[in-house]
Short mmCIF file of C-alpha atoms and ligand atoms in Angstrom, two decimals:
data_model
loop_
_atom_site.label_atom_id
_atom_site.label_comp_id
_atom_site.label_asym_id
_atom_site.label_seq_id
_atom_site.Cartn_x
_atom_site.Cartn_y
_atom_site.Cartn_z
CA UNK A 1 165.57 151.13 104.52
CA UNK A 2 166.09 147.86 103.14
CA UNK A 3 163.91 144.79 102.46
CA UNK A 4 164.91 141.29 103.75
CA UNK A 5 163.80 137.52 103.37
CA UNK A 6 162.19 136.61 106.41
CA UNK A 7 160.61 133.41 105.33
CA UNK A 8 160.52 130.79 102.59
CA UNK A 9 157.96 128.00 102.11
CA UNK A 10 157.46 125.36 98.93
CA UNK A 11 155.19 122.92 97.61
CA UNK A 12 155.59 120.28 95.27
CA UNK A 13 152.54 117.85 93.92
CA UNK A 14 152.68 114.54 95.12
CA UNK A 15 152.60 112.41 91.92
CA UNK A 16 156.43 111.88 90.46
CA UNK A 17 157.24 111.56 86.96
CA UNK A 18 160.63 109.39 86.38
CA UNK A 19 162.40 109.44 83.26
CA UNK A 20 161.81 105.86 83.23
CA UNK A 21 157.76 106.38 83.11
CA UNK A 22 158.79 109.24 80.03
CA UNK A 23 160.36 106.31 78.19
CA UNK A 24 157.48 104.37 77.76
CA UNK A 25 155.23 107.95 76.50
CA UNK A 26 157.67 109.21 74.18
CA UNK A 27 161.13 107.84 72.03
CA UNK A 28 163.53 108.71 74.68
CA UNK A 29 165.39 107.41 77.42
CA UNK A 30 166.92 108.03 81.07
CA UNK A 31 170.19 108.56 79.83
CA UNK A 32 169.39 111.08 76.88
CA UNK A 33 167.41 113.13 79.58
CA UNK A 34 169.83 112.67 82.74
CA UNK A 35 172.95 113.60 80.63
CA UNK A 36 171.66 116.54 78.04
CA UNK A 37 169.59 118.01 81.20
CA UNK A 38 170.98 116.84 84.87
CA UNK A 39 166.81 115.68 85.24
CA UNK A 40 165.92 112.49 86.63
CA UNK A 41 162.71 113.37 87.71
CA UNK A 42 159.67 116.08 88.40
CA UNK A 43 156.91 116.46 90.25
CA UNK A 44 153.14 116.68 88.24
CA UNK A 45 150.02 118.24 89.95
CA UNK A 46 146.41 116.38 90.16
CA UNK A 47 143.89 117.15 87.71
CA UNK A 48 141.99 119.42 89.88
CA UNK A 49 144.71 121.26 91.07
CA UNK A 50 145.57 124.97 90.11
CA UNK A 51 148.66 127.10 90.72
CA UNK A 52 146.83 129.30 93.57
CA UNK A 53 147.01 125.94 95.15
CA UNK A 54 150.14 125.05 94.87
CA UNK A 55 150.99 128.89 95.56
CA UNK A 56 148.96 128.31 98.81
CA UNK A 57 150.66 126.01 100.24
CA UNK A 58 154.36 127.29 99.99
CA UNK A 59 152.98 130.66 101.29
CA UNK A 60 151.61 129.11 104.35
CA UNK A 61 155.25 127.78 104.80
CA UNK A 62 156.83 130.85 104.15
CA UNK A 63 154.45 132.89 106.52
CA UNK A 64 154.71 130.01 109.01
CA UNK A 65 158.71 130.37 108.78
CA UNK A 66 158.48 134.31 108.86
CA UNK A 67 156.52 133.57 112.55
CA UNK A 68 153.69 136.12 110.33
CA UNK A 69 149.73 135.55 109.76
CA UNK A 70 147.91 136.12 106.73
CA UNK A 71 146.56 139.66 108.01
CA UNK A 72 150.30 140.85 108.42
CA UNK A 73 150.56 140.57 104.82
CA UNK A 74 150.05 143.95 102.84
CA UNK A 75 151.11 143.12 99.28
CA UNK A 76 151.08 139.73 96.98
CA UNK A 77 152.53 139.33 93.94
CA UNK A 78 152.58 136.69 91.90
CA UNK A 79 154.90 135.03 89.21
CA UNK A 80 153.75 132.62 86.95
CA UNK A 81 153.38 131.76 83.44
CA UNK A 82 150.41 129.03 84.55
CA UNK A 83 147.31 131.26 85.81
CA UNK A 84 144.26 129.33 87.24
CA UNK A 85 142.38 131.62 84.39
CA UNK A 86 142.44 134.52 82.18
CA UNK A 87 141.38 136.97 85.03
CA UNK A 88 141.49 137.29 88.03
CA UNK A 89 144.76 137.27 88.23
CA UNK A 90 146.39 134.04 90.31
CA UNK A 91 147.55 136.93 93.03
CA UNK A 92 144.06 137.80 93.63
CA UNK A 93 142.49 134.07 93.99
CA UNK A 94 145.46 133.34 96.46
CA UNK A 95 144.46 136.77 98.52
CA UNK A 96 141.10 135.04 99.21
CA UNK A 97 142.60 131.87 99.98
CA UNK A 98 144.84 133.21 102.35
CA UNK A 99 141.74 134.95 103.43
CA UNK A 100 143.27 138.60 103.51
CA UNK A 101 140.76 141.38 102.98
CA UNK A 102 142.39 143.81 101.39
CA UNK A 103 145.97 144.26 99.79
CA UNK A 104 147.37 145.19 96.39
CA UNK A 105 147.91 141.94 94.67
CA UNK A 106 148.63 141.12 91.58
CA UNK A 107 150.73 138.78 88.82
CA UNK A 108 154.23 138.95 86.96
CA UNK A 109 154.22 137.68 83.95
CA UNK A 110 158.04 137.15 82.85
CA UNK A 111 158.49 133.28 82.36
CA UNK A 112 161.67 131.50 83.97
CA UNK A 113 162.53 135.21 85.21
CA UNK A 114 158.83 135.73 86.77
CA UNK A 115 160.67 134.81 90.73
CA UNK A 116 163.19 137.60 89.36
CA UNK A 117 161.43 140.56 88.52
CA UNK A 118 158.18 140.09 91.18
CA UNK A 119 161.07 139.77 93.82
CA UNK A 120 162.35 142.66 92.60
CA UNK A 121 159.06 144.57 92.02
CA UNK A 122 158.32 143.72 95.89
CA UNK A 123 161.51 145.35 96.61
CA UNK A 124 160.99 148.32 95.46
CA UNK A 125 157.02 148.47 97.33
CA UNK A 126 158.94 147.84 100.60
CA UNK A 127 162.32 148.67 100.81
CA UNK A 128 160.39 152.57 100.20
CA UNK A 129 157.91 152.35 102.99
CA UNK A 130 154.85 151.60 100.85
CA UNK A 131 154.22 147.95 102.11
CA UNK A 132 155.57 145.84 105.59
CA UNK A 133 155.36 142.71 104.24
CA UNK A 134 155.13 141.47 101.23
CA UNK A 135 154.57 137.69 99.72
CA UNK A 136 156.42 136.92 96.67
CA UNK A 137 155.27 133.79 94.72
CA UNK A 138 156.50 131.80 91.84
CA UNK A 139 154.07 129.21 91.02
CA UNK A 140 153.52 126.68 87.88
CA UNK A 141 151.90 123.85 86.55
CA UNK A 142 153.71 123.55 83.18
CA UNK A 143 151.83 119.90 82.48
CA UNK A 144 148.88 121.63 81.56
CA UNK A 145 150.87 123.80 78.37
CA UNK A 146 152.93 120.88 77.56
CA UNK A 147 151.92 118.80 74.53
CA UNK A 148 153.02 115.44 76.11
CA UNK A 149 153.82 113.47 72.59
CA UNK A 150 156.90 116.01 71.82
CA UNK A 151 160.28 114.46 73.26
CA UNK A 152 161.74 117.91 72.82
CA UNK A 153 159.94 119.62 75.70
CA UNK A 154 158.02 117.24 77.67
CA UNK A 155 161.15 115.60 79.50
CA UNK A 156 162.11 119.24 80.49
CA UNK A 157 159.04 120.85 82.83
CA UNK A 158 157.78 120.16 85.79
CA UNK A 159 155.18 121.88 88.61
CA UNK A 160 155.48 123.10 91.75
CA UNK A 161 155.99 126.38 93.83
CA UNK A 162 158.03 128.41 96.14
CA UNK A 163 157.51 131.24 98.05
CA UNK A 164 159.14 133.72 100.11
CA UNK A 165 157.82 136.66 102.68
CA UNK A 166 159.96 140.24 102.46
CA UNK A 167 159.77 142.69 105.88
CA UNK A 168 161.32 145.58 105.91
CA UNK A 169 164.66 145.89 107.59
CA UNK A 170 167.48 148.39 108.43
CA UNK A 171 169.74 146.11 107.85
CA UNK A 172 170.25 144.55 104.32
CA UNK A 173 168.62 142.64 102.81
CA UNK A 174 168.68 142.90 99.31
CA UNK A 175 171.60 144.60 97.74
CA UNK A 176 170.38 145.01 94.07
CA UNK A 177 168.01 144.34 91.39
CA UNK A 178 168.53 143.59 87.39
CA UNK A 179 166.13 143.17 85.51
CA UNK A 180 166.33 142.82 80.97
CA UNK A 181 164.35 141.65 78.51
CA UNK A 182 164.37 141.34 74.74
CA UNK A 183 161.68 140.74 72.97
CA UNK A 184 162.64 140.54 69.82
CA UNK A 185 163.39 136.83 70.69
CA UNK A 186 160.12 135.98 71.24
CA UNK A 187 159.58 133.32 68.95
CA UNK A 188 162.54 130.82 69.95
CA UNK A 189 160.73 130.31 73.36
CA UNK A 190 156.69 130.91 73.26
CA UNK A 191 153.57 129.17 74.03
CA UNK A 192 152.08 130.81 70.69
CA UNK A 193 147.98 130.34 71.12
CA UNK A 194 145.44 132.48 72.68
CA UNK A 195 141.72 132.52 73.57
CA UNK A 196 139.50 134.07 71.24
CA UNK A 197 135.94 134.10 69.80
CA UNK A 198 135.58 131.25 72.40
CA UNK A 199 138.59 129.13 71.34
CA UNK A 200 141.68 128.24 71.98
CA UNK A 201 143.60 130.15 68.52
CA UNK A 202 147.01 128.55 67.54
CA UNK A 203 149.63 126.15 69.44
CA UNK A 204 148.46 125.90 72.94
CA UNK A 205 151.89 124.09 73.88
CA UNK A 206 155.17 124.87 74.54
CA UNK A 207 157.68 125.74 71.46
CA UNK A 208 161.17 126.21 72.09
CA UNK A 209 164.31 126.38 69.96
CA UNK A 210 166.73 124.83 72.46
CA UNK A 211 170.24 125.13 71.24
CA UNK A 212 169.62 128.58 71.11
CA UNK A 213 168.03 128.80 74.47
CA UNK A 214 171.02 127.54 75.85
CA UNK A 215 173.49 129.75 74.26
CA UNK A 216 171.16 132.93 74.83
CA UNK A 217 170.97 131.83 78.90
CA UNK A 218 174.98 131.28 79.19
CA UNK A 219 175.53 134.55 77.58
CA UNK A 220 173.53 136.96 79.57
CA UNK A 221 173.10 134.55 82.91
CA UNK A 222 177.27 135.44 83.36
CA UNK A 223 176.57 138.92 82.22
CA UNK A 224 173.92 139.62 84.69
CA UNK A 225 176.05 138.12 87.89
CA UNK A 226 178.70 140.50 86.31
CA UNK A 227 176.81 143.31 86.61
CA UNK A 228 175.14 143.09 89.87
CA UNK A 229 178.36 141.89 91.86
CA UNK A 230 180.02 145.15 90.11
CA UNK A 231 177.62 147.17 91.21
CA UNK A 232 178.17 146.39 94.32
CA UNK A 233 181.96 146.40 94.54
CA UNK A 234 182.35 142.46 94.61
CA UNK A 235 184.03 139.99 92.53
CA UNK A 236 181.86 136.16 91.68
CA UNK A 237 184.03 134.56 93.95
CA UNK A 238 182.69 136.84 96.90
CA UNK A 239 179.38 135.35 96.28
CA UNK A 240 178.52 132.35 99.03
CA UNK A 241 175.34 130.94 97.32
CA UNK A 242 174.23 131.19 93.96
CA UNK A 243 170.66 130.24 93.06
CA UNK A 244 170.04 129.82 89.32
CA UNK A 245 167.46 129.20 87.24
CA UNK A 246 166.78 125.13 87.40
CA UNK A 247 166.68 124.80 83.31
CA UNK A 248 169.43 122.28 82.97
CA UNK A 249 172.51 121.12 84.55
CA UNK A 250 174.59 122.15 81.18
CA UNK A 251 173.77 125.76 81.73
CA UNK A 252 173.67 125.69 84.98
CA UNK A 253 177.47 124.45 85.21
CA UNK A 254 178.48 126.61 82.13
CA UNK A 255 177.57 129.95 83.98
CA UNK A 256 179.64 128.65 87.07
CA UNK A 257 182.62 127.82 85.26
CA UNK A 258 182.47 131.07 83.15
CA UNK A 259 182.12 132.85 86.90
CA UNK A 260 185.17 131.14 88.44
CA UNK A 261 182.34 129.76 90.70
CA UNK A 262 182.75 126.01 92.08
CA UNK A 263 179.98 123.66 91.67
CA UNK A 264 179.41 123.40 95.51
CA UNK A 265 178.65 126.49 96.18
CA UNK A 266 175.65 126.73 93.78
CA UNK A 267 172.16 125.02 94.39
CA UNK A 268 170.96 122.70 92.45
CA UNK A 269 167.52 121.38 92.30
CA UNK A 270 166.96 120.58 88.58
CA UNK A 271 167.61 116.83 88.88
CA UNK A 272 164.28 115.82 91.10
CA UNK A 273 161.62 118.98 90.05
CA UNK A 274 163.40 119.41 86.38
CA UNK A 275 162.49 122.75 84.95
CA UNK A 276 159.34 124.72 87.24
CA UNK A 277 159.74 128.11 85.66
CA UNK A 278 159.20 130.74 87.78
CA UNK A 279 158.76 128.55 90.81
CA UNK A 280 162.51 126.83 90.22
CA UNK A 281 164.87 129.67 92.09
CA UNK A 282 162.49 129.92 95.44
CA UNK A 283 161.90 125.88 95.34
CA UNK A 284 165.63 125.75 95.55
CA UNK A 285 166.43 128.58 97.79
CA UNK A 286 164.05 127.02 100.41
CA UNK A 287 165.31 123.42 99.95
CA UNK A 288 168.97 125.16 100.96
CA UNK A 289 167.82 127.30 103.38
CA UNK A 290 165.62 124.95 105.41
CA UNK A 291 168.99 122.16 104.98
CA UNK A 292 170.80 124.50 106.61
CA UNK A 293 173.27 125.20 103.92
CA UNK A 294 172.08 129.24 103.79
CA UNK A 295 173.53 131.48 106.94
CA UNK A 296 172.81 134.53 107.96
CA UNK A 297 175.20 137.48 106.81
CA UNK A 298 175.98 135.26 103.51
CA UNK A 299 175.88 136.64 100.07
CA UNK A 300 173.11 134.88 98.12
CA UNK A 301 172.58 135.55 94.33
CA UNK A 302 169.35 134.86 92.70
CA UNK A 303 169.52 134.21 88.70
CA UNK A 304 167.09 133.55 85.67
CA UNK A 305 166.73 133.52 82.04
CA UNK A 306 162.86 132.48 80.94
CA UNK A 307 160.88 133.15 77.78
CA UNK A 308 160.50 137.15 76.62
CA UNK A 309 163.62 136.94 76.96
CA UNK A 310 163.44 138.25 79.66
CA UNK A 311 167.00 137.65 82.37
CA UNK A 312 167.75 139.06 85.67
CA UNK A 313 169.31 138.90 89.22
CA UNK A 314 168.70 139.79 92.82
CA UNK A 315 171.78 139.97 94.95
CA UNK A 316 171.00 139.83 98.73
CA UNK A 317 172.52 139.32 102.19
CA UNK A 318 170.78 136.77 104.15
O1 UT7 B 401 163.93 127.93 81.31
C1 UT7 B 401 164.27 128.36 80.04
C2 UT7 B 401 163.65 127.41 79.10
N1 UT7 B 401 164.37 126.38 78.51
C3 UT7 B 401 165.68 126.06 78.61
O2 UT7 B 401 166.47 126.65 79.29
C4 UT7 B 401 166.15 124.94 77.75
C5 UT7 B 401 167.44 125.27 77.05
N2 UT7 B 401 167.88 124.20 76.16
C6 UT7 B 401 168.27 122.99 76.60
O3 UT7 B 401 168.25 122.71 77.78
C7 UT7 B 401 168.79 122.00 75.58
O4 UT7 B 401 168.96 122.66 74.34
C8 UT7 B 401 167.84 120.78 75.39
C9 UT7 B 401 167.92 119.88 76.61
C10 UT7 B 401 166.43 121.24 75.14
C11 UT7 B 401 168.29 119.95 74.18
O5 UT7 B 401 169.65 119.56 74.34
P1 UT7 B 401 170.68 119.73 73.13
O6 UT7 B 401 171.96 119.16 73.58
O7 UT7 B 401 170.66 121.20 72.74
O8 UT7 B 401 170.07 118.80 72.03
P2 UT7 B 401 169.49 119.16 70.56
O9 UT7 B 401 168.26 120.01 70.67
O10 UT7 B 401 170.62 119.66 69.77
O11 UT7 B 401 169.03 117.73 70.06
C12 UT7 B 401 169.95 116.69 69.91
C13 UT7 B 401 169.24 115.45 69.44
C14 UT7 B 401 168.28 115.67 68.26
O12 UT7 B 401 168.40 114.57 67.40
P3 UT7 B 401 169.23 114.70 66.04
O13 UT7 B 401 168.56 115.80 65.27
O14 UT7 B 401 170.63 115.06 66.47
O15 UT7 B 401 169.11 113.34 65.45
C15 UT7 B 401 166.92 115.62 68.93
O16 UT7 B 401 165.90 115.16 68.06
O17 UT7 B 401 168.46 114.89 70.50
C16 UT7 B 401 167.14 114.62 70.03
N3 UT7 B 401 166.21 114.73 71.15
C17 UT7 B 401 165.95 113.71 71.98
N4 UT7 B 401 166.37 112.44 72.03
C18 UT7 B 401 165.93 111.68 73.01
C19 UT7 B 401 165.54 115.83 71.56
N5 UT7 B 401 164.80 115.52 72.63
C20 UT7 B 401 165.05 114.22 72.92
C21 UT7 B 401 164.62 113.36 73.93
N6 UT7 B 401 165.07 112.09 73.95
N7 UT7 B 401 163.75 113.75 74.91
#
């Protein structure tokens, strides 16, 4: 038994953030951010919004696509580095928004990889018979851990989500899974602070070393579509669509050209959401599937590198 992508669904906030409006908040300008990054714009949620909302919204897409309700739904999980709160977990407040009674449902908590590994995680719950159907969310609102007077990282994030719905199939489906992390990196990317004693305890923002971000992601993003197109007997250039991590245009087009892959066969969404974490690969796997670009019986690669690090890939046939 395999498990397949059914359905995908996303949501982005309605307010947009130019580069333009960034010039007048910080010392930068349109063409440092456009030409270090590929960004032009991203999208920035209300005040009052959370990421179960934006999570609830792609998933109604994604069910909607999927031609499934909310009670056909027997797991949720959850990526996201943004939860409404400490606990519950953002799985759980989705569940009762979706108004499901009872399923397991819970969070991944793996950065820019989070889409990765909860894909991956769901997987493994249905392509073994323990769930049907399972909804798989990456959802963020990075303007709430973003300290909006450093140039550095505030040009880089934006919120959203994307969603997708996994059935079980005898066809596949997904091929393969690969999942890494390291965490003896975990200071070059980090939002360092914590709650405690009824405070908010060190650097609440984001803190990121990004030269060596980028050379970390080109390294192990080509080593990861290495290894799962070996795996399965294939070469890069067997690979139809590739989905990467939206983090910046650089690394984006650095993996491709170190994969022999052309630039129009990979999807690119960084320049209008910029980076969304783990929301960026579904955003930009529904965007090409519901354009009409994805067909069925292609060979579709999913790949991030986020904060941990953490790195992985999902290879699947759609
Ligand atoms: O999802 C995973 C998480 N993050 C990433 O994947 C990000 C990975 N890293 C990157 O995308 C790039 O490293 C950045 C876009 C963050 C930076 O690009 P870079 O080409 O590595 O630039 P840099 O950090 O080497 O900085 C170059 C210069 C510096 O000035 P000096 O020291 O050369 O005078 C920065 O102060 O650019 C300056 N700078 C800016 N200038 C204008 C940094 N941010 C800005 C800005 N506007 N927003």
């Amino acid at each position: 038994m395999y498990s397949k992508i059914i359905g995908t669904g996303s949501y982005l906030p309605e307010k947009i953030l130019t580069n333009r409006d960034l010039e007048s908040m910080v010392n930068t300008s349109d063409e440092w951010i456009r030409t270090r990054t590929g960004i032009t714009q991203r999208h920035i949620a209300s005040e009052d919004q959370v990421a179960s909302d934006l999570a609830l919204y792609a998933s109604q897409k994604a069910m909607e696509a999927a031609g499934l309700s909310s009670k056909d739904i027997d797991l949720i999980i959850v990526a996201t580095t943004t939860p409404d709160m400490v606990f519950p977990s953002t799985a759980c407040i989705l569940q009762n928004k979706l108004g499901i009674e009872n399923c397991p449902a819970f969070d991944v908590q793996a950065v820019c990889s989070g889409f990765v590994y909860a894909l991956a995680t769901a997987d493994m719950f249905v392509s073994s018979g323990k769930c049907r159907n399972a909804l798989v969310v990456g959802t963020e609102i990075y303007s709430k851990i973003i300290d909006w007077n450093d140039r550095s990282t505030c040009v880089l994030f934006g919120d959203g989500a994307g969603a997708v719905v996994l059935t079980q199939s005898d066809q596949p489906g997904i091929l393969s899974t690969h999942l890494h992390a390291s965490g003896s990196y975990s200071d070059v990317l980090s939002v360092p602070g914590s709650i405690s004693g009824g405070k908010v305890q060190g650097n609440p923002y984001i803190n990121m070393e990004g030269s060596t971000v980028f050379k970390f992601a080109v390294k192990v993003l080509e080593e990861v579509v290495q290894e799962a197109v070996s795996k399965n007997n294939l070469q890069p250039s067997d690979i139809d669509w590739l989905i990467p991590h939206q983090a910046n245009i650089r690394i984006i087009q650095s993996t491709a050209k170190k994969l022999g892959i052309p630039m129009d066969k990979v999807v690119i969404a960084v320049d209008k959401h910029g980076n969304t974490s783990a929301a960026s690969i579904p955003l930009a796997l529904d965007i090409a599937v519901r354009d009409g670009r994805i067909h069925s019986g292609q060979l579709v690669l999913l790949e991030g590198v986020g904060g941990g690090f953490t790195w992985g890939a999902v290879l699947l046939r759609w």
